[in-house]
Every structure is written in structure tokens, then in C-alpha cells.
Amino acid sequence: MPTEIQKNIDAKALRQKLARWFRQHGRDLPWRRTHDPYAILVSEFMLQQTQVVTVRDYYARWLARFPDFTALAAASEDDVLHVWQGLGYYARARNLHRAAQEVAAQYGGQLPDDLAAIAALPGVGRYTAGAVASFAFDRATPIIDANIARVIARLLNLQEPIDTKRGAEILWQTAEALLPPRGGRLHNSALMELGALLCTPRAPQCLICPVREHCAAENPESLPRKKPRPKTVALAENCAWIVRAGKLLLEQQTGSRWRGLWKLPVLASPVAKAQLLLAFDYPFTNHRVTLSVYASRAPLTLTPAQQWVSLTEIDSIALAAPHRRAIKRLAAQDALK
Ligand code: SF4
């Protein structure tokens, strides 16, 4: 049911201006040159938490290594995590791998043109399902990502926080009301591009915006509104630097967000400051983690998850990013001797 504000937007005129602007100014991105559902699904998983400039290289490497659903389904989890390494949020890689296995097993490696089937894949939420349906199959399906949410909140001058149930409902209803009767690829791409290029979080370029006549934003920089963020929580991560015969002891993670990745072994017991080799902070969700690495003695026996790894092998295994950073820095200081 459209709200009063939504009714005041002339959707057809807005779409026409937006499409004209996009044809002239839209970026030539690799995933816009294809309608292959697999390539589009890969790009959408990568773009979920990562910027376009970073995704470009990973996307090309990924498609060269795993060109279709069947190839990805047949790969080992180690290979998948290794090619994903550096993009972070590894749950995305695992879900993409499982999604490929489901498409291979259930649909013979061809993703069907069916929104419900796409939405049922692991790691595919409402946005990703709609994005694949519109970019691959040109379906007139609404999508809301951060860029589109910002544009719509501003078009409506929406004061409701967009991360509330009501705020989210208004965004999805408006995205639906703005859709053309058929053909969602161009429209959704254009709306998203407007948010990426002109209707940016800071300093939106309203003077050259193609849809400014349809926009109700009074103070666009203040929109979209969000609920107050939870406070950042400090966490300490104490790890061991254990070297024997030029090899470093590493531990593969199980049952955590880092599952399958390698890290420096955790130091459970209290540590003396004199042994500290390196410490730095990194962000993790709403935590600020201080990773401290201490020189330590080799254990008498290794756990099943532990393994000695030489420096030459380190580039070929999937390491948690902060641990790769610590290892590189300490290796450069000759701490492996
Ligand atoms: S006029 Fe400004 S705030 Fe409104 S959609 Fe365009 S860039 Fe965004």
C-alpha cells in the first residue's frame, strides 16, 4: 500500500530521467557486461561487504579459477577460502560454495529463472535474490542495498530510521512502487548507480541530479536516519609465536566465524610483557580487538588442529587477515630464526 509521500512521486517520469542519466554516466563494471547468473551471484556475494575497486580483481580471479557453478561445486573448501582470502567475511565464501553445490545437485549447474529458488540458496537474502533476478533475468523485482536505501530515504525525506521494521517496509514498498512494469535490470542498476555516484553519503550532488525535481530531501546529508549504534567493545586476543627449524606453528579454526582459516595458536595462560613481539588493533563487528603476539615455547605435543608451516607455504594457505598481517611483519623482522 503506497504512502502519501510515495503517491506524490511521479514514478514514470523519475524512471525515464534516471534511465537517461544512467545510459550516459553509468560505470562500465565487469559484472554489468554479463547476464550470466553465476557471475552475477559471485559479484553480489563479493560486493556485500567490499568496495567495487577491491572486488574487480577478486571477481576476475575467481571466475578464472571457478568459471561456473559446476566448477565451484567441485572445489575443496580450502581452495575456495584461499581464492577468497583478503576479502574478509569468509561466511560469504562458504555460502557461495554451498550455493554452487545446491545448484549443481538440484538444477544441473544452471540457476533457474525463479525468485523463490534463488532466494532459497544459502547466504542469499532478499536483496541478493532480487539483484540476481533483475540483473541476470531482467525481472522487475525491487531491491534495497545501501545505495538504493539512501536514495529512497532522501527522495521521501524519510525521518523514520531505515533499520527499523517500519523504515525497512517503507523502503521496500517505495522500491516496488518505482519499478517499471517489466525489465528491472536497467532501473535497479540506475537507482543503485545514482546512490554510488551522485547521491553519496556525504556531499550529495543535488544540483546535477537527474531526479532532483522528484526529491523531497530537506537536509540530504542527514539521511538516511539509523538507530543509535551499539558501543564498541574491547577484546584481547593473545597468540603465540612458536618457531622450530624455520617453521611456524599455526592452528586451523573450527566452529567459529573463522572456521577453516589458519591463525597463530591462542595463548591461554597469562603472558609476561617481556615476551611481547607485536601488538595492534583491528575492528571486528562491534569489537575493537587487540591482537598481541608473544614469543613462546613449542608444546610437547600438537593438537589435531595444529601444524608446522614453512614461510614458503604461508602464501598458499588461507589465513585470517589480521594474523597474515602479524606473520608478515614478524617474518620481516626475522623472527622465524
Ligand atoms: S536531489 Fe540530492 S538528495 Fe535527492 S536524490 Fe538527487 S542527489 Fe539525492
Short mmCIF file of C-alpha atoms and ligand atoms in Angstrom, two decimals:
data_model
loop_
_atom_site.label_atom_id
_atom_site.label_comp_id
_atom_site.label_asym_id
_atom_site.label_seq_id
_atom_site.Cartn_x
_atom_site.Cartn_y
_atom_site.Cartn_z
CA MET A 1 0.00 0.00 0.00
CA PRO A 2 1.76 3.22 -1.08
CA THR A 3 2.12 6.01 1.48
CA GLU A 4 1.03 9.57 0.71
CA ILE A 5 4.63 10.53 0.01
CA GLN A 6 5.11 7.64 -2.40
CA LYS A 7 1.96 8.68 -4.30
CA ASN A 8 3.45 12.15 -4.76
CA ILE A 9 6.37 10.73 -6.76
CA ASP A 10 5.74 10.53 -10.50
CA ALA A 11 7.40 7.14 -10.90
CA LYS A 12 7.29 7.05 -14.70
CA ALA A 13 8.92 10.46 -15.13
CA LEU A 14 11.52 9.64 -12.47
CA ARG A 15 12.38 6.33 -14.20
CA GLN A 16 12.80 7.97 -17.58
CA LYS A 17 15.17 10.65 -16.26
CA LEU A 18 17.11 8.09 -14.24
CA ALA A 19 17.48 5.73 -17.22
CA ARG A 20 18.66 8.53 -19.50
CA TRP A 21 21.25 9.62 -16.93
CA PHE A 22 22.44 6.03 -16.38
CA ARG A 23 22.93 5.38 -20.10
CA GLN A 24 25.25 8.41 -20.21
CA HIS A 25 27.02 8.14 -16.86
CA GLY A 26 26.75 4.55 -15.58
CA ARG A 27 30.13 2.90 -14.97
CA ASP A 28 31.33 0.06 -17.15
CA LEU A 29 31.69 -2.60 -14.43
CA PRO A 30 32.69 -6.19 -15.32
CA TRP A 31 29.53 -7.70 -13.81
CA ARG A 32 27.38 -5.30 -15.86
CA ARG A 33 28.79 -6.79 -19.08
CA THR A 34 27.25 -10.18 -18.39
CA HIS A 35 23.83 -11.68 -17.78
CA ASP A 36 25.34 -14.96 -16.55
CA PRO A 37 23.51 -15.77 -13.27
CA TYR A 38 26.64 -17.42 -11.81
CA ALA A 39 28.91 -14.43 -12.48
CA ILE A 40 26.26 -12.06 -11.12
CA LEU A 41 25.77 -14.15 -7.98
CA VAL A 42 29.56 -14.15 -7.42
CA SER A 43 29.74 -10.36 -7.83
CA GLU A 44 26.81 -9.86 -5.45
CA PHE A 45 28.39 -12.03 -2.74
CA MET A 46 31.69 -10.16 -3.10
CA LEU A 47 30.08 -6.71 -3.12
CA GLN A 48 28.09 -7.37 0.08
CA GLN A 49 30.82 -6.03 2.37
CA THR A 50 33.52 -4.88 -0.05
CA GLN A 51 34.11 -1.89 -2.30
CA VAL A 52 33.88 -2.07 -6.10
CA VAL A 53 37.56 -1.21 -6.57
CA THR A 54 38.65 -4.23 -4.48
CA VAL A 55 36.06 -6.60 -5.92
CA ARG A 56 37.15 -6.04 -9.56
CA ASP A 57 40.41 -8.04 -9.19
CA TYR A 58 38.92 -10.76 -6.98
CA TYR A 59 35.97 -11.19 -9.34
CA ALA A 60 38.25 -11.71 -12.36
CA ARG A 61 40.49 -14.15 -10.46
CA TRP A 62 37.51 -16.05 -9.08
CA LEU A 63 35.87 -16.51 -12.50
CA ALA A 64 39.17 -17.66 -13.99
CA ARG A 65 39.59 -20.24 -11.21
CA PHE A 66 35.90 -21.26 -10.81
CA PRO A 67 34.15 -20.36 -14.11
CA ASP A 68 30.70 -21.78 -13.31
CA PHE A 69 28.51 -23.39 -10.65
CA THR A 70 29.81 -26.88 -11.50
CA ALA A 71 33.47 -25.91 -11.15
CA LEU A 72 32.87 -24.14 -7.84
CA ALA A 73 30.77 -27.03 -6.52
CA ALA A 74 33.62 -29.46 -7.24
CA ALA A 75 36.30 -27.33 -5.48
CA SER A 76 37.55 -28.08 -1.96
CA GLU A 77 36.72 -25.65 0.86
CA ASP A 78 40.46 -24.97 1.27
CA ASP A 79 40.73 -23.85 -2.37
CA VAL A 80 37.61 -21.71 -2.07
CA LEU A 81 38.84 -19.95 1.09
CA HIS A 82 42.27 -19.46 -0.40
CA VAL A 83 40.96 -17.67 -3.51
CA TRP A 84 38.63 -15.58 -1.29
CA GLN A 85 41.46 -14.73 1.10
CA GLY A 86 41.78 -11.00 1.73
CA LEU A 87 38.10 -10.19 1.03
CA GLY A 88 37.15 -10.97 4.65
CA TYR A 89 33.76 -12.11 5.97
CA TYR A 90 34.52 -15.70 4.98
CA ALA A 91 30.97 -16.87 5.67
CA ARG A 92 30.22 -15.38 2.23
CA ALA A 93 32.74 -17.72 0.56
CA ARG A 94 31.38 -20.77 2.37
CA ASN A 95 27.79 -19.88 1.50
CA LEU A 96 28.70 -19.25 -2.16
CA HIS A 97 30.39 -22.68 -2.22
CA ARG A 98 27.31 -24.35 -0.71
CA ALA A 99 25.02 -22.43 -3.08
CA ALA A 100 27.05 -23.76 -6.05
CA GLN A 101 26.77 -27.30 -4.68
CA GLU A 102 22.98 -26.92 -4.42
CA VAL A 103 22.69 -25.50 -7.95
CA ALA A 104 24.87 -28.35 -9.28
CA ALA A 105 22.91 -31.02 -7.40
CA GLN A 106 19.35 -29.68 -7.87
CA TYR A 107 19.46 -27.84 -11.19
CA GLY A 108 22.32 -29.49 -13.12
CA GLY A 109 24.53 -26.41 -12.69
CA GLN A 110 22.01 -23.93 -14.24
CA LEU A 111 20.33 -21.43 -11.91
CA PRO A 112 16.61 -21.28 -12.78
CA ASP A 113 14.79 -18.01 -13.53
CA ASP A 114 12.78 -18.38 -10.33
CA LEU A 115 12.96 -15.85 -7.49
CA ALA A 116 11.91 -18.40 -4.84
CA ALA A 117 14.58 -20.90 -5.97
CA ILE A 118 17.27 -18.19 -5.95
CA ALA A 119 16.15 -16.94 -2.51
CA ALA A 120 16.36 -20.48 -1.09
CA LEU A 121 20.14 -20.70 -1.73
CA PRO A 122 22.50 -20.42 1.28
CA GLY A 123 23.57 -16.86 2.07
CA VAL A 124 21.04 -15.35 -0.34
CA GLY A 125 18.82 -12.77 1.33
CA ARG A 126 16.04 -10.68 -0.11
CA TYR A 127 18.45 -8.17 -1.66
CA THR A 128 20.74 -10.73 -3.34
CA ALA A 129 17.82 -12.78 -4.70
CA GLY A 130 16.27 -9.64 -6.20
CA ALA A 131 19.62 -8.48 -7.60
CA VAL A 132 20.25 -11.80 -9.38
CA ALA A 133 16.64 -11.92 -10.62
CA SER A 134 16.87 -8.41 -12.06
CA PHE A 135 20.50 -8.31 -13.31
CA ALA A 136 20.58 -11.85 -14.72
CA PHE A 137 16.95 -12.42 -15.73
CA ASP A 138 15.76 -8.79 -16.12
CA ARG A 139 12.93 -9.35 -13.68
CA ALA A 140 11.05 -6.27 -12.38
CA THR A 141 11.89 -7.09 -8.76
CA PRO A 142 12.56 -4.48 -6.05
CA ILE A 143 15.99 -4.41 -4.41
CA ILE A 144 17.29 -2.42 -1.47
CA ASP A 145 21.02 -2.11 -0.88
CA ALA A 146 22.80 0.71 0.99
CA ASN A 147 22.87 2.96 -2.11
CA ILE A 148 19.22 2.48 -3.00
CA ALA A 149 18.16 2.84 0.64
CA ARG A 150 19.91 6.20 0.81
CA VAL A 151 18.38 7.45 -2.46
CA ILE A 152 14.85 6.41 -1.47
CA ALA A 153 15.15 7.80 2.08
CA ARG A 154 16.15 11.12 0.54
CA LEU A 155 13.52 11.11 -2.21
CA LEU A 156 10.91 10.64 0.54
CA ASN A 157 12.68 12.88 3.11
CA LEU A 158 12.16 9.84 5.35
CA GLN A 159 12.69 10.61 9.04
CA GLU A 160 11.99 7.04 10.21
CA PRO A 161 15.26 5.11 10.87
CA ILE A 162 15.72 2.70 7.95
CA ASP A 163 16.92 -0.13 10.22
CA THR A 164 13.53 -0.34 11.98
CA LYS A 165 10.79 -2.68 10.73
CA ARG A 166 8.64 0.28 9.67
CA GLY A 167 11.56 2.06 7.96
CA ALA A 168 12.52 -1.08 6.03
CA GLU A 169 8.88 -1.63 4.97
CA ILE A 170 8.68 1.90 3.57
CA LEU A 171 11.90 1.40 1.59
CA TRP A 172 10.76 -1.90 0.06
CA GLN A 173 7.27 -0.56 -0.73
CA THR A 174 8.75 2.50 -2.41
CA ALA A 175 11.28 0.43 -4.40
CA GLU A 176 8.33 -1.66 -5.62
CA ALA A 177 6.25 1.42 -6.47
CA LEU A 178 9.12 2.88 -8.52
CA LEU A 179 9.63 -0.28 -10.64
CA PRO A 180 8.80 -0.32 -14.34
CA PRO A 181 6.05 -2.77 -15.42
CA ARG A 182 8.74 -5.09 -16.81
CA GLY A 183 12.54 -5.12 -17.12
CA GLY A 184 14.23 -4.43 -13.79
CA ARG A 185 17.88 -4.62 -14.89
CA LEU A 186 18.29 -1.07 -16.16
CA HIS A 187 16.10 0.54 -13.49
CA ASN A 188 17.74 -1.15 -10.49
CA SER A 189 21.24 -0.58 -11.90
CA ALA A 190 20.44 3.10 -12.42
CA LEU A 191 18.98 3.61 -8.95
CA MET A 192 22.00 1.95 -7.40
CA GLU A 193 24.40 3.97 -9.54
CA LEU A 194 22.72 7.23 -8.57
CA GLY A 195 23.47 6.38 -4.93
CA ALA A 196 27.06 5.41 -5.73
CA LEU A 197 27.93 8.43 -7.90
CA LEU A 198 25.71 11.42 -7.04
CA CYS A 199 23.52 10.73 -4.02
CA THR A 200 26.55 9.85 -1.90
CA PRO A 201 26.54 9.69 1.92
CA ARG A 202 28.41 12.99 2.25
CA ALA A 203 28.11 15.92 -0.16
CA PRO A 204 25.36 14.63 -2.49
CA GLN A 205 25.44 16.45 -5.83
CA CYS A 206 21.83 17.59 -5.92
CA LEU A 207 22.48 20.37 -8.44
CA ILE A 208 23.31 17.89 -11.19
CA CYS A 209 21.00 15.10 -10.01
CA PRO A 210 18.63 13.87 -12.77
CA VAL A 211 15.76 13.29 -10.30
CA ARG A 212 16.06 16.43 -8.18
CA GLU A 213 12.54 17.58 -9.19
CA HIS A 214 11.16 14.43 -7.57
CA CYS A 215 13.23 14.66 -4.41
CA ALA A 216 11.79 15.86 -1.09
CA ALA A 217 15.07 15.82 0.90
CA GLU A 218 15.45 18.98 3.00
CA ASN A 219 18.80 18.10 4.51
CA PRO A 220 20.05 15.14 2.45
CA GLU A 221 23.35 14.69 4.36
CA SER A 222 21.32 13.85 7.48
CA LEU A 223 19.56 10.96 5.70
CA PRO A 224 19.07 8.08 5.95
CA ARG A 225 18.50 8.01 9.70
CA LYS A 226 19.57 4.91 11.63
CA LYS A 227 19.11 3.65 15.17
CA PRO A 228 21.99 4.54 17.55
CA ARG A 229 24.87 2.05 17.16
CA PRO A 230 25.83 -0.33 19.97
CA LYS A 231 29.01 0.71 21.79
CA THR A 232 32.34 -0.73 20.64
CA VAL A 233 33.56 -3.49 22.93
CA ALA A 234 37.30 -4.02 23.55
CA LEU A 235 38.60 -7.60 23.24
CA ALA A 236 42.10 -9.03 23.79
CA GLU A 237 43.42 -11.80 21.53
CA ASN A 238 46.72 -13.21 22.85
CA CYS A 239 48.56 -15.50 20.46
CA ALA A 240 51.79 -17.47 20.44
CA TRP A 241 54.73 -17.12 18.06
CA ILE A 242 56.33 -20.56 18.13
CA VAL A 243 59.14 -21.34 15.71
CA ARG A 244 61.05 -24.58 15.22
CA ALA A 245 63.60 -25.28 12.48
CA GLY A 246 62.36 -22.29 10.46
CA LYS A 247 58.72 -23.40 10.65
CA LEU A 248 55.88 -21.58 12.36
CA LEU A 249 53.17 -23.27 14.42
CA LEU A 250 49.66 -22.48 13.16
CA GLU A 251 46.23 -23.61 14.22
CA GLN A 252 43.21 -24.19 11.98
CA GLN A 253 39.98 -22.72 13.33
CA THR A 254 36.88 -24.82 13.92
CA GLY A 255 33.35 -23.82 14.81
CA SER A 256 33.84 -20.05 14.74
CA ARG A 257 33.37 -17.29 12.23
CA TRP A 258 36.95 -18.01 11.07
CA ARG A 259 36.18 -21.72 10.54
CA GLY A 260 38.65 -23.35 8.14
CA LEU A 261 41.13 -20.46 8.32
CA TRP A 262 44.58 -20.65 9.91
CA LYS A 263 45.69 -18.44 12.80
CA LEU A 264 48.55 -18.19 15.27
CA PRO A 265 47.80 -20.50 18.22
CA VAL A 266 45.86 -18.96 21.07
CA LEU A 267 47.79 -18.37 24.30
CA ALA A 268 45.51 -19.42 27.11
CA SER A 269 47.78 -18.71 30.09
CA PRO A 270 48.77 -15.21 31.32
CA VAL A 271 51.77 -13.77 29.48
CA ALA A 272 54.76 -11.71 30.58
CA LYS A 273 55.17 -8.34 28.91
CA ALA A 274 58.85 -9.07 28.19
CA GLN A 275 57.85 -11.71 25.64
CA LEU A 276 55.63 -9.41 23.61
CA LEU A 277 56.74 -9.27 19.95
CA LEU A 278 53.93 -7.32 18.34
CA ALA A 279 50.53 -5.80 19.10
CA PHE A 280 47.96 -3.95 17.02
CA ASP A 281 44.21 -3.32 16.94
CA TYR A 282 41.71 -4.38 14.31
CA PRO A 283 37.93 -3.96 14.08
CA PHE A 284 35.60 -6.97 14.17
CA THR A 285 31.82 -6.30 14.04
CA ASN A 286 31.26 -4.00 17.05
CA HIS A 287 34.52 -5.07 18.72
CA ARG A 288 37.94 -3.48 18.80
CA VAL A 289 40.32 -6.43 19.06
CA THR A 290 43.90 -6.02 20.30
CA LEU A 291 45.97 -8.82 18.79
CA SER A 292 49.14 -9.40 20.87
CA VAL A 293 51.73 -11.92 19.72
CA TYR A 294 54.15 -13.39 22.28
CA ALA A 295 57.27 -15.48 21.74
CA SER A 296 56.57 -18.88 23.21
CA ARG A 297 57.99 -22.41 23.54
CA ALA A 298 56.86 -25.30 21.37
CA PRO A 299 54.31 -27.60 23.04
CA LEU A 300 55.31 -31.21 23.73
CA THR A 301 52.51 -32.50 21.52
CA LEU A 302 50.40 -30.78 18.87
CA THR A 303 46.60 -30.76 18.86
CA PRO A 304 44.89 -32.19 15.72
CA ALA A 305 44.23 -28.61 14.54
CA GLN A 306 47.90 -27.52 14.79
CA GLN A 307 50.55 -27.79 12.11
CA TRP A 308 54.12 -26.58 11.42
CA VAL A 309 54.17 -24.39 8.30
CA SER A 310 57.22 -23.03 6.48
CA LEU A 311 57.26 -19.41 5.30
CA THR A 312 57.22 -20.51 1.67
CA GLU A 313 53.90 -22.31 2.26
CA ILE A 314 52.26 -19.40 4.05
CA ASP A 315 51.12 -17.65 0.87
CA SER A 316 49.32 -20.79 -0.28
CA ILE A 317 47.11 -21.26 2.80
CA ALA A 318 44.03 -19.34 3.88
CA LEU A 319 44.98 -17.19 6.87
CA ALA A 320 42.74 -14.87 8.91
CA ALA A 321 43.67 -11.38 7.63
CA PRO A 322 44.94 -9.88 10.96
CA HIS A 323 47.10 -12.96 11.50
CA ARG A 324 48.56 -12.74 7.99
CA ARG A 325 49.45 -9.13 8.79
CA ALA A 326 51.14 -10.14 12.08
CA ILE A 327 53.05 -13.01 10.43
CA LYS A 328 54.29 -10.84 7.57
CA ARG A 329 55.51 -8.16 9.98
CA LEU A 330 57.26 -10.61 12.29
CA ALA A 331 58.74 -12.59 9.39
CA ALA A 332 60.15 -9.33 8.03
CA GLN A 333 61.84 -8.82 11.43
CA ASP A 334 63.49 -12.23 11.08
CA ALA A 335 61.50 -13.58 14.00
CA LEU A 336 61.48 -17.01 12.31
CA LYS A 337 65.14 -17.57 13.14
S1 SF4 B 1 18.37 15.56 -5.33
FE1 SF4 B 1 20.11 15.17 -3.99
S2 SF4 B 1 19.29 14.06 -2.25
FE2 SF4 B 1 17.75 13.98 -3.87
S3 SF4 B 1 18.15 12.05 -4.95
FE3 SF4 B 1 19.29 13.64 -6.03
S4 SF4 B 1 21.34 13.67 -5.11
FE4 SF4 B 1 19.97 12.53 -3.73
#
